[in-house]
CSV table of C-alpha atoms in Angstrom, one decimal:
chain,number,residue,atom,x,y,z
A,309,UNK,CA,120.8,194.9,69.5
A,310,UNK,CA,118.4,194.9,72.5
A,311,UNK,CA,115.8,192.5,72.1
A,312,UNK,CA,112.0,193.3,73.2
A,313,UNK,CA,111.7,190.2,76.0
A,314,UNK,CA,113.9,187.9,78.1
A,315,UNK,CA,113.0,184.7,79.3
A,316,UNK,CA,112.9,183.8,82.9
A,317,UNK,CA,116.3,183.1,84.3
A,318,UNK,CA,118.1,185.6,82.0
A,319,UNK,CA,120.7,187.5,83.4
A,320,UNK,CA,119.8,191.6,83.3
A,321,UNK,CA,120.6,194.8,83.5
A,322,UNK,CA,118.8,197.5,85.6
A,323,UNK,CA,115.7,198.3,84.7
A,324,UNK,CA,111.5,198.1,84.4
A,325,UNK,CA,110.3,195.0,82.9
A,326,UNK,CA,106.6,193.7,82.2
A,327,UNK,CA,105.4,190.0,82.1
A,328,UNK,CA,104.4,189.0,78.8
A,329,UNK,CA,101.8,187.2,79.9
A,330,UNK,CA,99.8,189.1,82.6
A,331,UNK,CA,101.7,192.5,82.0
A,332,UNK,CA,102.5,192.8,86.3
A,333,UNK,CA,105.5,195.4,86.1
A,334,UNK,CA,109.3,194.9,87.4
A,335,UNK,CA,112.0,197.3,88.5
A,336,UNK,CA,114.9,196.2,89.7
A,337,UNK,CA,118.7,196.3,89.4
A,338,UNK,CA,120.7,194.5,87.6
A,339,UNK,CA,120.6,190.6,88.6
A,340,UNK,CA,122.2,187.2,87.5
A,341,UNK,CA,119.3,185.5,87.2
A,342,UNK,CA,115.3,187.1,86.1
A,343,UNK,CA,112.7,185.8,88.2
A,344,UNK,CA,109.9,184.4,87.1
A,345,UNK,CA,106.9,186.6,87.4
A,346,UNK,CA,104.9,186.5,91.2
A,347,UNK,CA,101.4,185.9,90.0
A,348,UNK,CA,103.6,182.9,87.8
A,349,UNK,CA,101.4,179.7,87.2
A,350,UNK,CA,101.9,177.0,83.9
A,351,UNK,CA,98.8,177.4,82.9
A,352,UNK,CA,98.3,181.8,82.9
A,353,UNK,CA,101.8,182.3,81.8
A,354,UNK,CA,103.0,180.0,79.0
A,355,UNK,CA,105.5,182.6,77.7
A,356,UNK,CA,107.8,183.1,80.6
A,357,UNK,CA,109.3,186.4,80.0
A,358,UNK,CA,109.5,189.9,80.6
A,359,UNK,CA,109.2,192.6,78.2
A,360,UNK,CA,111.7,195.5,78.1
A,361,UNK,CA,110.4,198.7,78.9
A,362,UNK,CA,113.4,200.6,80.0
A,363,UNK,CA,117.1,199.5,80.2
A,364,UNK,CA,119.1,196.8,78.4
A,365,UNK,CA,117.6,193.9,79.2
A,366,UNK,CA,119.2,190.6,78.7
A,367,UNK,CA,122.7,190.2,79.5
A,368,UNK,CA,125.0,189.9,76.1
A,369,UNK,CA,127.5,187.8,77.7
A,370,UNK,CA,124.5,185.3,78.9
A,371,UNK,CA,121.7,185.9,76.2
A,372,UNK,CA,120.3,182.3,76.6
A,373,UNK,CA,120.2,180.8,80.2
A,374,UNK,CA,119.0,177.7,78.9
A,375,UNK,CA,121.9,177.0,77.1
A,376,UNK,CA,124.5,178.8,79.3
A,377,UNK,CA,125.9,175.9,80.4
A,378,UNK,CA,125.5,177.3,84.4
C-alpha cells in the first residue's frame, strides 16, 4: 500500500513529491534519505513531509526513519 506522504528523512523511490506544508514540488530519483523541503523553517512547515504525486514513495523496507534504527 503506497501511502499519500513521507516524512523527512524517508528513504524513496523515484519520483515528484510536494511539501505538505507550502506545496514547493520535488523530482528526483530515488534516494536514502528525503530532504527536508528548501523553503524549510519550524515555524511554516510543522508537518515535515512530502506528498506523493507520482511514484512509490516511501521505501517499504525503511517506512519509518525515525525508528529505523540507522
Amino acid at each position: 500500500m503506497q501511502k499519500d506522504s513521507v516524512p523527512y528523512g524517508s528513504d524513496i523511490s523515484a519520483g515528484t513529491y510536494a511539501c505538505v506544508d507550502c506545496g514547493r514540488e520535488y523530482s528526483g530519483p530515488s534516494q536514502s534519505s528525503m530532504p527536508p523541503c528548501p523553503d524549510f523553517t519550524e515555524a511554516s512547515h510543522p508537518l515535515k513531509g512530502w506528498k506523493v504525486l507520482s511514484g512509490q514513495g516511501d521505501a517499504p523496507q525503511d517506512p519509518y526513519p525515525e525508528t529505523s534504527g540507522k
